[in-house]
Coordinates of C-alpha atoms in Angstrom, one line a residue:
M650 CA -0.2 -0.1 -0.2
P651 CA 1.6 3.6 -0.9
A652 CA 2.6 5.6 1.9
D653 CA 0.4 8.4 1.8
V654 CA -2.6 5.9 1.6
A655 CA -1.5 4.1 4.6
R656 CA -1.0 7.3 6.2
H657 CA -4.6 8.6 5.7
R658 CA -6.0 5.4 6.6
Q659 CA -4.3 5.7 10.1
D660 CA -5.3 9.1 10.5
T661 CA -9.3 8.6 10.0
P662 CA -9.8 5.3 8.0
E663 CA -13.4 5.4 8.0
R664 CA -13.3 8.7 6.4
E665 CA -10.6 8.0 3.7
A666 CA -11.9 4.8 3.0
S667 CA -15.2 6.4 2.4
I668 CA -13.8 8.8 0.1
M669 CA -12.0 5.8 -2.2
A670 CA -15.2 4.0 -2.6
R671 CA -17.3 7.0 -3.3
L672 CA -14.7 7.6 -6.1
V673 CA -15.5 4.2 -7.9
E674 CA -19.4 4.8 -7.1
G675 CA -18.9 8.1 -8.6
C676 CA -17.4 6.7 -11.7
S677 CA -20.0 4.1 -12.1
S678 CA -22.7 6.7 -11.5
F679 CA -21.3 8.3 -14.8
R680 CA -22.1 5.7 -16.5
S681 CA -25.7 5.2 -15.7
G682 CA -26.1 8.7 -16.1
S683 CA -27.4 9.4 -12.4
R684 CA -29.0 12.9 -12.7
R685 CA -29.4 12.9 -8.7
E686 CA -25.6 12.3 -8.4
F687 CA -25.3 15.8 -10.4
L688 CA -27.8 17.7 -8.6
R689 CA -26.2 16.8 -5.5
A690 CA -24.2 19.4 -6.5
G691 CA -26.5 21.8 -4.4
G692 CA -25.1 20.5 -1.3
L693 CA -21.7 20.0 -2.6
G694 CA -20.1 17.5 -0.7
L695 CA -16.8 18.3 -2.1
L696 CA -15.0 15.9 0.1
N697 CA -17.1 13.5 -1.1
L698 CA -16.8 13.8 -4.6
G699 CA -19.9 15.9 -5.9
L700 CA -18.4 18.8 -7.5
P701 CA -15.2 17.2 -9.0
S702 CA -17.8 14.5 -10.4
L703 CA -19.7 17.2 -12.0
L704 CA -16.8 19.0 -13.4
Q705 CA -15.5 16.1 -15.0
A706 CA -18.8 15.1 -16.4
R707 CA -19.2 18.3 -18.2
E708 CA -15.7 17.9 -19.8
M709 CA -17.0 14.5 -21.0
T710 CA -19.9 15.9 -22.5
A711 CA -18.1 18.7 -24.4
G712 CA -17.8 18.2 -28.0
Q713 CA -21.0 15.9 -28.2
G714 CA -22.8 18.6 -29.7
E715 CA -21.5 20.6 -32.6
V716 CA -22.8 24.6 -33.3
V717 CA -23.7 24.2 -37.1
G718 CA -24.6 27.9 -38.1
G719 CA -26.2 30.9 -37.3
A720 CA -25.7 34.6 -37.3
A721 CA -25.9 37.6 -34.8
G722 CA -28.0 40.5 -35.3
S723 CA -26.8 44.3 -34.4
S724 CA -29.4 43.7 -31.2
F725 CA -28.0 40.6 -29.7
G726 CA -26.0 40.3 -26.6
R727 CA -27.8 43.4 -24.4
A728 CA -27.6 40.9 -21.2
K729 CA -24.3 39.3 -19.9
S730 CA -26.6 37.3 -17.7
C731 CA -30.2 36.2 -16.9
I732 CA -32.5 35.7 -13.7
L733 CA -35.3 33.5 -14.2
L734 CA -37.7 34.1 -11.4
F735 CA -40.2 30.8 -11.7
M736 CA -43.4 31.2 -9.7
W737 CA -44.1 27.4 -9.8
G738 CA -47.6 26.4 -9.6
G739 CA -49.4 29.0 -11.8
P740 CA -50.1 32.7 -10.6
A741 CA -53.7 33.7 -11.5
Q742 CA -53.4 36.3 -14.6
Q743 CA -56.7 38.0 -13.0
E744 CA -55.3 38.4 -9.6
T745 CA -51.3 39.7 -10.4
W746 CA -51.2 41.1 -14.0
D747 CA -54.1 41.3 -16.2
L748 CA -57.2 42.2 -14.0
K749 CA -60.6 42.4 -15.3
P750 CA -62.8 44.8 -13.6
E751 CA -65.5 45.0 -15.7
A752 CA -66.3 41.2 -16.0
P753 CA -68.8 39.3 -14.0
E754 CA -68.1 38.5 -10.5
G755 CA -67.3 35.1 -10.8
V756 CA -64.5 35.8 -13.0
R757 CA -63.0 39.3 -11.9
G758 CA -62.4 37.8 -8.6
E759 CA -61.9 40.0 -5.3
F760 CA -58.9 42.0 -6.3
K761 CA -58.7 45.3 -7.5
P762 CA -56.3 47.0 -10.3
I763 CA -54.2 50.3 -9.0
A764 CA -52.4 52.4 -11.3
T765 CA -48.8 52.4 -11.9
T766 CA -46.1 54.4 -13.1
V767 CA -47.3 53.7 -16.8
P768 CA -50.4 55.5 -17.9
G769 CA -53.1 53.0 -19.0
L770 CA -51.0 49.9 -17.0
D771 CA -52.8 48.7 -14.3
I772 CA -51.8 45.7 -12.2
S773 CA -52.9 44.0 -8.9
E774 CA -53.5 46.1 -5.4
H775 CA -51.3 43.3 -4.0
F776 CA -48.1 44.4 -6.1
P777 CA -47.7 47.7 -4.7
M778 CA -44.5 47.7 -4.8
L779 CA -44.2 46.7 -8.6
A780 CA -46.7 49.5 -9.6
R781 CA -44.1 52.0 -8.7
R782 CA -41.7 50.2 -10.9
A783 CA -43.8 49.5 -13.9
H784 CA -41.8 51.8 -16.3
R785 CA -39.0 49.0 -16.0
L786 CA -41.4 46.4 -16.9
A787 CA -42.6 44.8 -20.1
V788 CA -45.8 42.9 -19.2
I789 CA -47.1 40.0 -21.9
R790 CA -50.5 39.5 -21.3
S791 CA -51.1 36.8 -24.3
M792 CA -49.1 33.9 -23.5
H793 CA -50.3 30.5 -24.1
H794 CA -49.6 27.0 -24.8
G795 CA -51.9 23.4 -24.4
D796 CA -50.2 21.8 -21.6
V797 CA -52.3 21.2 -18.3
N798 CA -50.0 19.5 -16.3
H799 CA -47.5 21.2 -14.1
T800 CA -44.7 19.1 -14.4
T801 CA -44.5 18.7 -18.1
A802 CA -45.8 22.5 -18.5
T803 CA -42.7 23.9 -16.7
H804 CA -40.5 22.5 -19.9
E805 CA -42.6 24.8 -22.4
L806 CA -41.0 28.0 -20.2
L807 CA -37.8 26.8 -19.1
T808 CA -36.9 25.4 -22.6
G809 CA -39.4 27.0 -25.2
R810 CA -40.4 23.7 -26.4
P811 CA -43.3 21.0 -25.7
I812 CA -42.1 18.1 -23.6
P813 CA -41.1 15.2 -25.7
R814 CA -42.6 12.6 -23.7
T815 CA -44.9 12.6 -20.7
G816 CA -44.3 10.8 -17.5
G817 CA -41.8 10.6 -14.7
G818 CA -39.3 13.2 -13.7
P819 CA -36.8 15.2 -15.9
S820 CA -35.1 13.0 -18.4
G821 CA -32.4 12.6 -20.7
E822 CA -35.3 13.2 -23.7
D823 CA -36.0 16.7 -22.1
W824 CA -35.0 19.8 -24.5
P825 CA -32.1 21.5 -22.5
H826 CA -32.9 24.3 -20.2
Y827 CA -31.8 27.9 -21.3
G828 CA -28.6 27.8 -19.0
A829 CA -27.7 24.4 -20.0
M830 CA -27.9 25.2 -23.4
L831 CA -25.7 28.7 -22.8
A832 CA -23.2 26.6 -20.9
H833 CA -23.1 24.2 -23.7
L834 CA -22.3 26.9 -26.1
R835 CA -19.8 28.8 -24.4
K836 CA -18.3 25.8 -23.3
H837 CA -14.7 27.0 -25.2
Q838 CA -14.7 30.1 -23.2
D839 CA -12.7 30.5 -20.1
R840 CA -13.8 28.7 -17.1
T841 CA -13.9 30.4 -13.6
A842 CA -14.5 28.6 -10.2
L843 CA -18.2 29.7 -10.7
P844 CA -20.8 27.4 -12.2
T845 CA -22.1 28.6 -15.5
F846 CA -25.6 27.8 -14.5
V847 CA -27.1 28.0 -11.1
Q848 CA -31.0 26.8 -10.0
M849 CA -32.4 27.6 -6.4
M850 CA -35.1 25.5 -5.0
P851 CA -35.6 26.6 -1.5
V852 CA -37.7 23.7 0.6
S853 CA -38.9 23.5 4.0
L854 CA -37.3 21.7 6.6
D855 CA -40.3 19.3 7.7
G856 CA -40.4 17.0 4.5
A857 CA -43.0 18.5 2.7
P858 CA -43.5 17.2 -1.0
R859 CA -41.1 18.9 -3.4
F860 CA -42.9 18.9 -6.7
V861 CA -40.3 21.4 -8.5
E862 CA -37.7 18.6 -8.5
S863 CA -40.3 16.5 -10.7
S864 CA -40.5 19.0 -13.4
H865 CA -39.2 18.6 -16.8
G866 CA -37.0 21.3 -18.3
Q867 CA -34.9 22.1 -15.4
G868 CA -31.8 20.5 -16.5
A869 CA -29.6 19.5 -19.5
G870 CA -31.6 16.8 -21.0
W871 CA -30.2 15.6 -24.0
L872 CA -27.0 17.3 -23.8
G873 CA -26.3 15.0 -20.9
P874 CA -26.4 15.2 -17.0
A875 CA -23.0 17.0 -17.2
L876 CA -24.6 20.2 -17.8
D877 CA -27.3 20.1 -15.3
P878 CA -27.3 22.8 -12.7
F879 CA -25.4 23.7 -9.6
T880 CA -28.4 23.4 -7.4
I881 CA -29.4 25.1 -3.9
D882 CA -31.7 23.7 -2.4
A883 CA -31.3 25.2 1.4
D884 CA -33.6 27.8 2.9
L885 CA -31.3 30.9 2.3
N886 CA -33.0 32.7 4.8
R887 CA -32.2 30.2 7.6
Q888 CA -28.4 29.2 6.2
P889 CA -26.2 31.0 3.5
A890 CA -25.2 28.4 0.6
A891 CA -21.5 29.3 1.5
A892 CA -22.0 27.1 4.7
D893 CA -22.0 24.0 2.3
I894 CA -19.1 25.5 0.0
R895 CA -16.2 25.3 2.8
L896 CA -13.8 23.0 4.3
P897 CA -14.9 21.2 7.4
A898 CA -13.6 22.6 10.6
D899 CA -11.4 19.4 11.0
V900 CA -9.6 20.0 7.8
A901 CA -6.7 22.4 7.8
P902 CA -5.4 23.5 4.2
G903 CA -2.4 21.2 4.2
R904 CA -4.4 18.2 5.0
F905 CA -7.0 19.1 2.1
A906 CA -3.4 19.3 0.0
D907 CA -2.4 15.6 1.3
R908 CA -6.1 14.4 0.6
R909 CA -5.8 15.9 -3.2
K910 CA -2.3 13.6 -3.4
L911 CA -4.2 10.8 -1.9
L912 CA -7.0 11.2 -4.7
R913 CA -3.9 10.7 -7.4
T914 CA -3.0 7.7 -5.8
V915 CA -6.5 6.0 -6.0
E916 CA -7.2 7.5 -9.7
D917 CA -3.5 5.6 -10.4
Q918 CA -4.8 2.7 -9.0
A919 CA -8.3 2.8 -10.7
R920 CA -6.5 3.5 -13.9
R921 CA -4.4 0.1 -13.4
L922 CA -7.4 -2.2 -12.8
E923 CA -9.1 -0.5 -15.7
L924 CA -12.5 0.3 -13.5
N925 CA -13.2 3.4 -15.7
A926 CA -11.6 4.8 -18.5
Q927 CA -12.9 8.5 -17.6
V928 CA -11.2 8.3 -14.5
Q929 CA -7.8 9.2 -16.7
A930 CA -9.2 12.9 -16.8
M931 CA -9.8 13.1 -13.0
Q932 CA -7.1 15.0 -11.8
A933 CA -8.0 17.8 -13.7
H934 CA -11.7 18.4 -12.2
Y935 CA -10.1 17.9 -8.7
V936 CA -7.9 20.9 -9.9
R937 CA -11.1 22.8 -10.5
A938 CA -13.1 21.9 -7.6
H939 CA -10.0 22.8 -5.5
D940 CA -10.2 26.3 -7.1
L941 CA -13.6 26.5 -6.1
L942 CA -12.6 26.0 -2.4
T943 CA -9.7 28.0 -2.5
D944 CA -11.2 31.2 -4.7
R945 CA -12.4 33.8 -2.2
R946 CA -14.4 35.6 -4.9
A947 CA -16.4 32.6 -5.9
L948 CA -17.1 31.7 -2.1
A949 CA -18.1 35.2 -1.5
A950 CA -20.8 35.2 -4.1
F951 CA -22.2 32.4 -2.3
D952 CA -22.2 34.0 1.1
L953 CA -25.3 36.3 2.4
D954 CA -23.8 37.3 5.3
Q955 CA -21.7 39.6 3.4
E956 CA -24.6 41.4 2.4
D957 CA -25.7 44.5 4.7
P958 CA -28.3 43.3 6.9
K959 CA -30.6 46.5 5.2
V960 CA -30.4 45.3 2.2
R961 CA -31.3 41.6 3.1
D962 CA -34.2 43.4 4.9
R963 CA -35.3 45.0 1.4
Y964 CA -35.4 41.7 -0.3
G965 CA -37.5 40.2 2.6
R966 CA -36.3 37.9 5.6
H967 CA -38.1 34.5 3.9
A968 CA -36.8 32.1 1.8
H969 CA -38.0 33.9 -1.7
G970 CA -36.2 37.1 -0.8
Q971 CA -33.0 35.5 0.2
A972 CA -32.9 33.5 -3.2
V973 CA -33.5 36.4 -5.2
L974 CA -30.8 38.4 -3.5
Q975 CA -28.4 35.2 -4.0
A976 CA -29.1 35.5 -7.5
R977 CA -28.3 39.2 -7.9
R978 CA -24.7 38.0 -6.1
L979 CA -23.9 35.2 -8.7
V980 CA -25.1 38.1 -11.4
E981 CA -22.5 40.3 -9.9
A982 CA -19.7 37.5 -9.7
G983 CA -20.3 36.8 -13.1
V984 CA -22.7 33.5 -13.6
P985 CA -24.7 33.8 -16.7
I986 CA -27.9 32.2 -15.6
T987 CA -29.7 31.6 -12.5
T988 CA -33.1 30.1 -12.0
V989 CA -34.9 30.9 -8.7
F990 CA -38.1 28.4 -8.1
W991 CA -40.7 29.4 -5.8
Q992 CA -40.3 27.8 -2.5
N993 CA -42.3 25.3 -0.5
D994 CA -42.6 26.5 2.7
G995 CA -43.9 23.5 4.1
T996 CA -47.1 24.9 5.6
T997 CA -50.5 22.9 5.8
N998 CA -54.1 23.8 5.1
V999 CA -53.0 26.1 2.0
S1000 CA -52.2 26.4 -1.7
V1001 CA -48.8 25.0 -2.5
Y1002 CA -46.9 27.3 -4.4
W1003 CA -48.9 29.3 -6.5
D1004 CA -51.3 26.5 -7.1
T1005 CA -54.3 27.9 -5.9
H1006 CA -57.1 25.2 -6.4
N1007 CA -58.5 26.6 -2.7
R1008 CA -57.9 29.7 -1.1
N1009 CA -57.1 31.5 -4.1
F1010 CA -57.5 34.9 -2.7
I1011 CA -56.5 34.2 0.7
D1012 CA -53.3 32.9 0.2
L1013 CA -52.4 35.3 -2.9
K1014 CA -52.8 38.4 -0.7
T1015 CA -51.4 37.1 2.4
R1016 CA -48.4 34.4 1.5
L1017 CA -47.5 34.7 -2.2
M1018 CA -48.0 38.2 -3.8
P1019 CA -46.3 40.2 -0.8
P1020 CA -43.2 38.7 -0.8
A1021 CA -43.0 38.3 -4.6
D1022 CA -43.9 41.9 -4.9
Q1023 CA -41.2 42.7 -2.2
A1024 CA -38.5 40.4 -3.6
F1025 CA -38.7 41.5 -7.5
S1026 CA -38.8 45.3 -6.6
A1027 CA -35.9 45.2 -4.4
L1028 CA -34.0 43.1 -7.2
L1029 CA -34.9 45.8 -9.9
D1030 CA -33.8 48.5 -7.3
D1031 CA -30.6 46.9 -6.4
L1032 CA -29.5 46.0 -10.1
E1033 CA -30.3 49.5 -11.4
A1034 CA -28.1 51.1 -8.2
R1035 CA -25.3 48.9 -9.1
G1036 CA -25.2 49.7 -12.7
L1037 CA -26.3 45.9 -13.5
L1038 CA -29.8 46.1 -14.7
D1039 CA -28.8 47.0 -18.4
E1040 CA -26.8 44.0 -18.5
T1041 CA -29.0 41.5 -16.6
L1042 CA -32.4 40.1 -18.2
V1043 CA -35.1 39.4 -15.6
V1044 CA -37.8 37.1 -16.4
W1045 CA -40.5 36.6 -14.2
T1046 CA -43.2 34.0 -15.0
G1047 CA -45.1 30.5 -14.4
E1048 CA -45.7 27.4 -16.1
F1049 CA -49.8 28.5 -16.7
G1050 CA -52.3 30.6 -15.5
R1051 CA -55.6 30.0 -13.8
T1052 CA -59.4 29.2 -15.0
P1053 CA -61.3 32.3 -15.9
R1054 CA -64.1 31.5 -13.5
V1055 CA -63.3 30.9 -9.9
G1056 CA -64.5 27.3 -8.7
Q1057 CA -64.2 26.3 -12.6
S1058 CA -62.4 23.2 -13.1
V1059 CA -61.1 21.5 -16.1
V1060 CA -59.9 18.4 -17.9
G1061 CA -56.8 17.5 -16.8
G1062 CA -56.5 19.8 -14.0
A1063 CA -56.7 18.7 -10.6
G1064 CA -60.3 20.7 -10.1
A1065 CA -61.0 23.8 -8.1
G1066 CA -63.0 24.7 -4.9
R1067 CA -65.5 27.3 -4.8
D1068 CA -62.8 30.0 -3.8
G1069 CA -60.1 28.3 -6.0
R1070 CA -58.9 28.5 -9.7
D1071 CA -57.8 25.4 -11.8
H1072 CA -55.0 25.3 -14.2
W1073 CA -55.4 27.4 -17.4
P1074 CA -52.5 27.5 -20.2
H1075 CA -54.7 29.1 -22.6
C1076 CA -53.8 32.5 -21.7
F1077 CA -51.4 33.8 -18.9
S1078 CA -49.2 36.6 -18.2
T1079 CA -45.3 36.7 -18.3
V1080 CA -43.3 39.8 -17.4
L1081 CA -39.5 41.0 -18.5
A1082 CA -37.3 43.6 -17.5
G1083 CA -33.8 44.8 -18.0
A1084 CA -31.1 44.7 -20.5
G1085 CA -32.8 45.1 -23.7
V1086 CA -36.1 45.2 -22.5
R1087 CA -38.6 48.4 -23.6
G1088 CA -39.9 49.0 -20.1
G1089 CA -43.3 50.4 -19.5
T1090 CA -44.7 48.3 -22.2
V1091 CA -47.7 46.0 -22.3
W1092 CA -47.6 43.5 -25.4
G1093 CA -50.6 41.6 -26.3
A1094 CA -54.0 41.3 -24.8
S1095 CA -56.2 38.9 -23.4
D1096 CA -60.2 38.8 -24.1
R1097 CA -62.8 40.3 -21.6
W1098 CA -62.5 37.2 -19.3
A1099 CA -58.5 36.7 -19.4
A1100 CA -59.4 33.2 -21.1
Y1101 CA -57.6 33.6 -24.6
P1102 CA -55.3 35.9 -26.3
A1103 CA -57.3 38.8 -28.1
R1104 CA -54.3 40.0 -29.7
D1105 CA -50.6 39.3 -30.7
P1106 CA -50.6 35.8 -29.2
V1107 CA -46.9 34.8 -27.6
T1108 CA -45.8 31.3 -27.1
P1109 CA -43.1 30.0 -25.0
A1110 CA -40.9 29.5 -28.0
D1111 CA -41.3 33.3 -28.7
V1112 CA -40.0 34.2 -24.9
A1113 CA -37.4 31.5 -25.5
A1114 CA -36.4 33.3 -28.7
T1115 CA -36.5 36.8 -26.9
I1116 CA -34.0 35.4 -24.1
Y1117 CA -31.4 33.7 -26.7
H1118 CA -31.4 36.9 -28.6
L1119 CA -31.2 39.2 -25.5
L1120 CA -28.3 36.6 -24.5
G1121 CA -26.5 37.4 -27.9
V1122 CA -27.6 33.7 -29.2
D1123 CA -29.2 33.4 -32.6
P1124 CA -32.7 31.6 -31.9
S1125 CA -32.1 30.0 -35.7
L1126 CA -29.2 28.6 -34.6
E1127 CA -28.8 24.9 -35.7
I1128 CA -27.6 22.3 -33.2
R1129 CA -26.4 18.8 -33.9
D1130 CA -27.6 16.5 -30.7
V1131 CA -25.4 13.4 -29.6
L1132 CA -26.5 11.5 -32.5
G1133 CA -25.6 14.2 -34.6
R1134 CA -29.1 15.4 -35.6
P1135 CA -29.9 18.6 -36.5
H1136 CA -32.2 20.9 -34.7
R1137 CA -33.2 24.5 -34.4
L1138 CA -32.1 26.0 -31.7
C1139 CA -35.6 27.9 -31.0
L1140 CA -38.6 27.4 -32.9
G1141 CA -40.2 30.9 -31.9
E1142 CA -39.4 34.4 -32.8
P1143 CA -37.9 37.3 -30.7
V1144 CA -41.2 39.1 -29.2
T1145 CA -39.8 42.6 -31.0
G1146 CA -42.7 44.8 -29.0
V1147 CA -40.7 44.1 -25.8
L1148 CA -37.1 44.7 -27.3
A1149 CA -35.9 48.3 -26.6

């Protein structure tokens, strides 16, 4: 047995044996394409090979797809980064961005519209802070698609494509999320210690169902699990993400360096045993994992404790507010795309996420809209104050809207109580702000019941094309998948009416 292996086993045999076992286990997971292994990067587990495995797998996937064509227009690239605020569950358009005060009582609901800083643009009374910032927003009121199911409809909004298959959770057949595609297209650019694509899905600590994890379109799909997002699933109001991205107290820097030597020895042994040919490239990925652990700038990006407490207060001392603040810190550090999913707060006898089948009005005005209003408004102010709003695209959306009538149930939905609204993909609202977006704009219109688009209908594919356009990627670009088959990157066209 090599001396350095023996020395570490004498020091902490269980820990070191675990490291070696997980190396072999990790290599096996690459063969099986385990998504869970890569999503575990949210907790990092660096000393258990989580991040090095992720980094190695990304390198393995690089080059499997090929960019074949595409030309950039003069308006491309206004956005250096994108923050996608995803209100999972389906916000009711009639209670948020598209109120219908003249509709019958059973349609218009209880909420009143209020004026904004944009003449003619009224939004919900429970978005008072956003009403004062409407001049920065572009509201699309004519969004539509045909998928009534939560976990597959997310695929439409996160990728711009209909789900290729139904059933099960995220799979290798999904179309890649914007972040994964961007990471793929930019794979030849200089790397940093920071990930390219981050997602946050804060969860409660009481074991509440985590429906977001079952949603399609959140990962890399057919690009391979190597490009799945770096996931943070902690409630950042309770614990900063940086708590999981540091060496344990009992591991000094010198000992960490020794462990790197140990792992190189294990790699050599694995190569000799021919356990997995992919192990030959492992060393480079440990170096990159080490870079993250020792890169102060990267670590600082995940440390909310470095924020002024007053800034944290402005975003809101709740899971959503702190996740949105974390997204701003990542933008500031140079992370291109961050998705912030609405959290499951674990409360009972209320709507799950924005899925207001019951208690639609109570939950919207007490639990859902106030923190969303606060965090989105604080993000806009903060980005502008830091000179980042002109280069950061912010997208606020859900996977669909809610039924025109209160208490209305639809085929394929989950039904609605007398004070709730069921799923409704035929008309809903999406909001954009920031880089390249024409603030103070309303694009499209719904009919008198907010049931169907009445003018300028917009599909998720069009929103996808707009996102890619602003990030400097030609939506008509031809991409080849792992089998060499050509695909157009995006089937929609940019929504020019919301572009500056």
